[in-house]
């Protein structure tokens, strides 16, 4: 499949998706959204692919939603067409994917990164929700996901001031899983993705579902949900293989069944 605004490459069981609108610092317009949705759906549907990495350039992961595309839109255009609601399909991706962030991840760029299962940041990464400077607010989940990730005080401060947070503060605050040298970002993210891709696929799907459930349920319901998924994995061939491999001191050989 060919895309206008992203590059897609399969390396073994890992799909690498690179945002590619350098002239606009990877600003997210409708074409980027359409390309990303299609690429993530193709990744999800391809049994040979087990984990994905979404990245940008060294200067920018994405500098936000495309301001020039939004500038002249009216309330009726936005509300009537449910502008950018398509990003819900990005979060519907069932297999694990990582955002590898170098440079600016601002506005919709920060929000896209937070839709990933986790973020790995280059040491030059800068996160922010600067929409207030345009007299608007986050609109792709930033006020909700940032608050869940770093807590009310910092999320409120960032949304109200529009200031940027550097990679190290982002790591300290729990927004990113780890920080690596910018030049090694994609290699490091690919290494992590390759390690995840080597896990039993149904266990990886279940892991992702249960961690995400922590944001949607009470503790008790979440624990019950986790236990049911855990029980369910005992119906898989890979559970038998995984435990036999441990006992026989050899690596597991997964069938995904
Ligand atoms: N949209 C469109 N074009 C952009 C964007 C953007 N978000 N960001 C940068 N560009 C363009 C610039 O206009 C410029 O183009 P040109 O050369 O044609 O003038 C080119 O990219 C390079 O940018 P700069 O010259 O500004 O580069 P600098 O290195 O000087 O500055 C910055 C980099 C600080 C990142 C600066 O570009 C900037 O502040 N960008 C805007 C950041 C921003 O405000 N982002 C939030 C946008 S609003 C948003 O994301 C809302 C999300 C929710 C929408 C959901 C709807 C339901």
Short mmCIF file of C-alpha atoms and ligand atoms in Angstrom, two decimals:
data_model
loop_
_atom_site.label_atom_id
_atom_site.label_comp_id
_atom_site.label_asym_id
_atom_site.label_seq_id
_atom_site.Cartn_x
_atom_site.Cartn_y
_atom_site.Cartn_z
CA UNK A 1 0.00 0.00 0.00
CA UNK A 2 1.31 3.51 -0.67
CA UNK A 3 0.86 6.50 1.60
CA UNK A 4 1.29 10.24 1.00
CA UNK A 5 2.44 11.46 4.39
CA UNK A 6 4.03 8.49 6.15
CA UNK A 7 6.68 5.88 5.38
CA UNK A 8 5.96 2.29 6.37
CA UNK A 9 8.57 -0.42 6.60
CA UNK A 10 8.45 -3.95 8.01
CA UNK A 11 11.58 -5.09 9.83
CA UNK A 12 10.96 -8.69 10.84
CA UNK A 13 7.85 -8.71 13.02
CA UNK A 14 8.00 -4.95 13.70
CA UNK A 15 6.29 -2.29 11.58
CA UNK A 16 8.09 1.07 11.56
CA UNK A 17 5.81 4.00 10.67
CA UNK A 18 7.57 7.34 10.09
CA UNK A 19 5.58 10.57 9.84
CA UNK A 20 6.90 12.34 6.77
CA UNK A 21 5.75 15.95 6.30
CA UNK A 22 9.09 17.63 7.02
CA UNK A 23 8.00 20.94 5.47
CA UNK A 24 5.37 21.29 8.23
CA UNK A 25 7.24 19.62 11.11
CA UNK A 26 4.91 16.61 10.64
CA UNK A 27 1.80 18.65 11.45
CA UNK A 28 -1.18 16.32 11.50
CA UNK A 29 -3.66 17.08 8.72
CA UNK A 30 -6.53 14.94 7.42
CA UNK A 31 -4.21 13.05 5.06
CA UNK A 32 -1.85 12.09 7.91
CA UNK A 33 -4.86 10.87 9.86
CA UNK A 34 -6.12 8.79 6.92
CA UNK A 35 -2.63 7.36 6.29
CA UNK A 36 -2.05 6.52 9.96
CA UNK A 37 -5.42 4.84 10.36
CA UNK A 38 -4.82 2.74 7.25
CA UNK A 39 -1.26 1.80 8.26
CA UNK A 40 -2.20 0.82 11.82
CA UNK A 41 -5.20 -1.18 10.57
CA UNK A 42 -2.94 -3.01 8.08
CA UNK A 43 -0.44 -3.68 10.89
CA UNK A 44 -3.21 -5.02 13.14
CA UNK A 45 -4.51 -7.31 10.38
CA UNK A 46 -1.10 -8.74 9.39
CA UNK A 47 -0.34 -11.93 11.34
CA UNK A 48 3.39 -11.58 10.60
CA UNK A 49 3.52 -8.26 12.50
CA UNK A 50 3.58 -8.18 16.30
CA UNK A 51 4.57 -4.67 17.40
CA UNK A 52 4.83 -1.22 15.76
CA UNK A 53 6.88 1.91 16.27
CA UNK A 54 5.53 5.31 15.23
CA UNK A 55 8.17 8.02 14.92
CA UNK A 56 8.83 11.37 13.26
CA UNK A 57 12.05 13.20 12.41
CA UNK A 58 14.90 14.25 14.67
CA UNK A 59 13.45 17.81 14.72
CA UNK A 60 9.79 16.92 15.25
CA UNK A 61 7.65 13.95 16.12
CA UNK A 62 4.72 16.19 15.21
CA UNK A 63 4.27 19.92 15.91
CA UNK A 64 0.53 19.58 16.36
CA UNK A 65 -2.62 19.40 14.34
CA UNK A 66 -2.22 21.37 11.10
CA UNK A 67 -3.07 24.94 12.09
CA UNK A 68 -3.35 26.03 8.46
CA UNK A 69 -5.96 23.33 7.80
CA UNK A 70 -7.99 24.29 10.88
CA UNK A 71 -7.66 28.07 10.62
CA UNK A 72 -10.78 28.83 8.58
CA UNK A 73 -13.03 26.08 9.95
CA UNK A 74 -16.30 27.07 11.61
CA UNK A 75 -18.02 25.46 14.58
CA UNK A 76 -20.43 23.79 12.14
CA UNK A 77 -17.51 22.34 10.13
CA UNK A 78 -15.77 21.04 13.24
CA UNK A 79 -18.78 19.75 15.16
CA UNK A 80 -20.79 18.74 12.10
CA UNK A 81 -17.98 16.59 10.69
CA UNK A 82 -16.73 15.50 14.12
CA UNK A 83 -13.28 16.78 13.17
CA UNK A 84 -10.47 14.36 13.96
CA UNK A 85 -12.76 11.87 15.69
CA UNK A 86 -11.00 9.38 13.40
CA UNK A 87 -8.19 9.32 15.95
CA UNK A 88 -10.40 7.01 17.99
CA UNK A 89 -9.45 4.39 15.39
CA UNK A 90 -5.77 4.92 16.20
CA UNK A 91 -6.47 4.04 19.83
CA UNK A 92 -8.47 1.01 18.69
CA UNK A 93 -5.25 -0.67 17.48
CA UNK A 94 -5.18 -4.00 19.32
CA UNK A 95 -1.50 -4.91 19.00
CA UNK A 96 1.15 -3.04 20.99
CA UNK A 97 2.75 0.06 19.48
CA UNK A 98 5.33 2.50 20.75
CA UNK A 99 5.71 6.21 20.05
CA UNK A 100 9.40 7.08 19.53
CA UNK A 101 9.62 10.83 20.04
CA UNK A 102 12.46 13.13 19.02
CA UNK A 103 12.05 16.91 18.92
CA UNK A 104 8.68 18.60 19.17
CA UNK A 105 5.62 16.63 20.27
CA UNK A 106 3.20 19.51 20.63
CA UNK A 107 -0.58 19.75 20.73
CA UNK A 108 -1.95 16.93 18.58
CA UNK A 109 1.61 15.57 18.32
CA UNK A 110 1.80 15.11 22.09
CA UNK A 111 -1.74 13.71 22.02
CA UNK A 112 -0.83 11.21 19.28
CA UNK A 113 2.24 10.09 21.27
CA UNK A 114 0.02 9.57 24.33
CA UNK A 115 -2.30 7.32 22.28
CA UNK A 116 0.60 4.86 21.98
CA UNK A 117 1.00 2.08 24.54
CA UNK A 118 4.06 3.90 25.77
CA UNK A 119 6.52 6.58 24.72
CA UNK A 120 10.28 6.33 24.35
CA UNK A 121 11.84 9.78 24.07
CA UNK A 122 15.08 11.01 22.56
CA UNK A 123 16.94 13.38 24.89
CA UNK A 124 15.98 16.32 22.62
CA UNK A 125 12.22 15.65 22.92
CA UNK A 126 9.89 18.47 23.94
CA UNK A 127 6.31 17.81 24.92
CA UNK A 128 3.58 20.42 25.25
CA UNK A 129 -0.07 21.33 24.85
CA UNK A 130 0.31 24.89 23.52
CA UNK A 131 -3.20 25.15 22.04
CA UNK A 132 -4.17 27.84 24.55
CA UNK A 133 -1.79 30.18 22.72
CA UNK A 134 -4.07 29.75 19.67
CA UNK A 135 -7.14 30.47 21.79
CA UNK A 136 -8.22 26.83 21.73
CA UNK A 137 -7.58 23.77 23.90
CA UNK A 138 -6.34 20.22 23.45
CA UNK A 139 -8.84 18.36 21.26
CA UNK A 140 -7.40 14.89 20.71
CA UNK A 141 -7.47 13.66 24.29
CA UNK A 142 -4.61 15.72 25.73
CA UNK A 143 -6.48 17.11 28.71
CA UNK A 144 -7.47 13.58 29.69
CA UNK A 145 -4.42 11.47 28.82
CA UNK A 146 -1.87 14.03 30.07
CA UNK A 147 -3.74 14.34 33.37
CA UNK A 148 -3.82 10.56 33.80
CA UNK A 149 -0.12 10.33 32.90
CA UNK A 150 1.38 13.13 35.01
CA UNK A 151 -1.36 14.19 37.42
CA UNK A 152 -3.54 17.28 37.69
CA UNK A 153 -0.99 19.85 38.89
CA UNK A 154 1.48 19.47 36.05
CA UNK A 155 -1.16 18.76 33.38
CA UNK A 156 -3.14 21.85 34.36
CA UNK A 157 -0.01 23.98 34.43
CA UNK A 158 1.06 22.73 30.99
CA UNK A 159 -2.38 23.21 29.40
CA UNK A 160 -2.87 26.68 30.92
CA UNK A 161 0.61 28.03 30.16
CA UNK A 162 1.36 26.08 26.97
CA UNK A 163 4.93 25.56 28.17
CA UNK A 164 7.09 22.73 26.90
CA UNK A 165 8.42 19.89 29.06
CA UNK A 166 11.79 18.39 28.17
CA UNK A 167 12.50 14.66 27.92
CA UNK A 168 14.01 14.30 31.38
CA UNK A 169 11.13 16.07 33.11
CA UNK A 170 8.75 13.94 31.04
CA UNK A 171 10.47 10.79 32.29
CA UNK A 172 10.45 11.98 35.91
CA UNK A 173 6.77 12.84 35.58
CA UNK A 174 5.76 9.46 34.18
CA UNK A 175 4.90 10.64 30.66
CA UNK A 176 7.61 8.59 28.98
CA UNK A 177 8.94 5.12 29.73
CA UNK A 178 12.57 5.97 29.07
CA UNK A 179 14.92 8.55 27.55
CA UNK A 180 17.70 7.60 25.14
CA UNK A 181 20.21 9.66 23.12
CA UNK A 182 18.36 11.29 20.22
CA UNK A 183 20.60 9.70 17.59
CA UNK A 184 19.81 6.22 18.93
CA UNK A 185 16.07 6.71 19.36
CA UNK A 186 14.75 4.65 16.46
CA UNK A 187 17.25 1.82 17.05
CA UNK A 188 16.36 1.71 20.76
CA UNK A 189 12.62 1.77 20.07
CA UNK A 190 13.03 -0.96 17.44
CA UNK A 191 14.99 -3.07 19.97
CA UNK A 192 12.21 -2.71 22.53
CA UNK A 193 9.56 -3.42 19.89
CA UNK A 194 11.49 -6.50 18.71
CA UNK A 195 11.58 -7.80 22.28
CA UNK A 196 7.80 -7.31 22.60
CA UNK A 197 7.27 -8.91 19.17
CA UNK A 198 9.06 -12.01 20.44
CA UNK A 199 6.46 -12.56 23.21
CA UNK A 200 3.48 -14.87 22.81
CA UNK A 201 1.06 -12.73 20.78
CA UNK A 202 -2.13 -13.51 22.68
CA UNK A 203 -0.41 -12.74 26.00
CA UNK A 204 0.74 -9.39 24.55
CA UNK A 205 -2.82 -8.54 23.45
CA UNK A 206 -4.15 -9.50 26.88
CA UNK A 207 -1.47 -7.48 28.67
CA UNK A 208 -2.34 -4.38 26.67
CA UNK A 209 -6.08 -4.83 27.28
CA UNK A 210 -5.69 -5.25 31.03
CA UNK A 211 -3.34 -2.31 31.57
CA UNK A 212 -5.69 -0.11 29.53
CA UNK A 213 -8.62 -1.36 31.63
CA UNK A 214 -6.97 0.31 34.64
CA UNK A 215 -8.04 3.64 33.13
CA UNK A 216 -11.64 2.62 32.64
CA UNK A 217 -12.71 0.60 35.69
CA UNK A 218 -12.68 0.44 39.46
CA UNK A 219 -9.76 -1.44 41.06
CA UNK A 220 -11.95 -4.42 41.92
CA UNK A 221 -13.44 -4.71 38.44
CA UNK A 222 -10.00 -4.27 36.89
CA UNK A 223 -8.55 -7.04 39.02
CA UNK A 224 -11.43 -9.35 38.07
CA UNK A 225 -10.95 -8.47 34.38
CA UNK A 226 -7.23 -9.23 34.68
CA UNK A 227 -7.91 -12.56 36.40
CA UNK A 228 -10.39 -13.64 33.70
CA UNK A 229 -7.91 -12.84 30.93
CA UNK A 230 -5.19 -14.65 32.89
CA UNK A 231 -7.47 -17.70 33.28
CA UNK A 232 -8.34 -17.51 29.59
CA UNK A 233 -4.69 -17.76 28.54
CA UNK A 234 -4.69 -21.30 29.98
CA UNK A 235 -6.83 -22.20 26.98
CA UNK A 236 -3.94 -21.36 24.62
CA UNK A 237 -1.27 -23.62 23.12
CA UNK A 238 1.29 -20.93 23.85
CA UNK A 239 0.70 -21.16 27.62
CA UNK A 240 1.48 -24.91 27.48
CA UNK A 241 4.53 -24.18 25.34
CA UNK A 242 5.71 -21.28 27.53
CA UNK A 243 5.58 -23.25 30.76
CA UNK A 244 7.07 -26.39 29.14
CA UNK A 245 9.90 -24.26 27.71
CA UNK A 246 10.63 -22.85 31.18
CA UNK A 247 10.74 -26.33 32.73
CA UNK A 248 12.92 -27.65 29.87
CA UNK A 249 15.20 -24.58 30.06
CA UNK A 250 14.74 -23.55 26.41
CA UNK A 251 13.16 -20.59 24.62
CA UNK A 252 9.45 -20.78 23.85
CA UNK A 253 8.30 -21.29 20.29
CA UNK A 254 4.99 -19.48 19.85
CA UNK A 255 2.18 -20.34 17.45
CA UNK A 256 -0.12 -17.49 18.48
CA UNK A 257 -2.78 -20.10 19.29
N1 LIG B 1 0.50 23.36 11.75
C1 LIG B 1 0.85 23.77 10.50
N2 LIG B 1 2.11 24.10 10.17
C2 LIG B 1 3.05 24.04 11.14
C3 LIG B 1 2.76 23.62 12.44
C4 LIG B 1 1.41 23.25 12.74
N3 LIG B 1 1.04 22.80 13.94
N4 LIG B 1 3.89 23.66 13.18
C5 LIG B 1 4.87 24.09 12.35
N5 LIG B 1 4.35 24.31 11.11
C6 LIG B 1 5.08 24.81 9.92
C7 LIG B 1 5.39 26.29 10.04
O1 LIG B 1 4.28 27.05 9.68
C8 LIG B 1 6.54 26.40 9.08
O2 LIG B 1 6.03 26.42 7.76
P1 LIG B 1 6.51 27.59 6.74
O3 LIG B 1 7.96 27.31 6.53
O4 LIG B 1 5.67 27.32 5.53
O5 LIG B 1 6.25 28.88 7.42
C9 LIG B 1 7.27 25.07 9.23
O6 LIG B 1 6.34 24.17 9.82
C10 LIG B 1 8.46 25.17 10.15
O7 LIG B 1 8.03 25.72 11.39
P2 LIG B 1 8.74 26.97 12.09
O8 LIG B 1 9.37 27.85 11.08
O9 LIG B 1 7.74 27.61 13.01
O10 LIG B 1 9.89 26.21 12.92
P3 LIG B 1 10.60 26.70 14.25
O11 LIG B 1 11.73 25.75 14.47
O12 LIG B 1 10.88 28.17 14.21
O13 LIG B 1 9.49 26.51 15.43
C11 LIG B 1 7.78 25.28 16.62
C12 LIG B 1 9.08 25.21 15.77
C13 LIG B 1 8.08 25.91 17.98
C14 LIG B 1 7.30 23.84 16.82
C15 LIG B 1 6.72 26.12 15.88
O14 LIG B 1 6.62 25.63 14.55
C16 LIG B 1 5.34 26.06 16.50
O15 LIG B 1 5.11 26.72 17.51
N6 LIG B 1 4.42 25.28 15.89
C17 LIG B 1 3.04 25.22 16.32
C18 LIG B 1 2.91 24.41 17.59
C19 LIG B 1 1.45 24.38 18.03
O16 LIG B 1 0.86 25.39 18.37
N7 LIG B 1 0.87 23.17 18.03
C20 LIG B 1 -0.50 22.99 18.43
C21 LIG B 1 -1.39 23.06 17.22
S1 LIG B 1 -3.12 22.99 17.61
C22 LIG B 1 -3.37 21.36 17.93
O17 LIG B 1 -2.50 20.53 17.85
C23 LIG B 1 -4.76 20.97 18.30
C24 LIG B 1 -4.89 19.49 18.50
C25 LIG B 1 -6.30 19.07 18.66
C26 LIG B 1 -7.05 19.01 17.37
C27 LIG B 1 -8.18 18.02 17.48
C28 LIG B 1 -9.44 18.51 16.85
C29 LIG B 1 -10.65 17.64 17.23
#
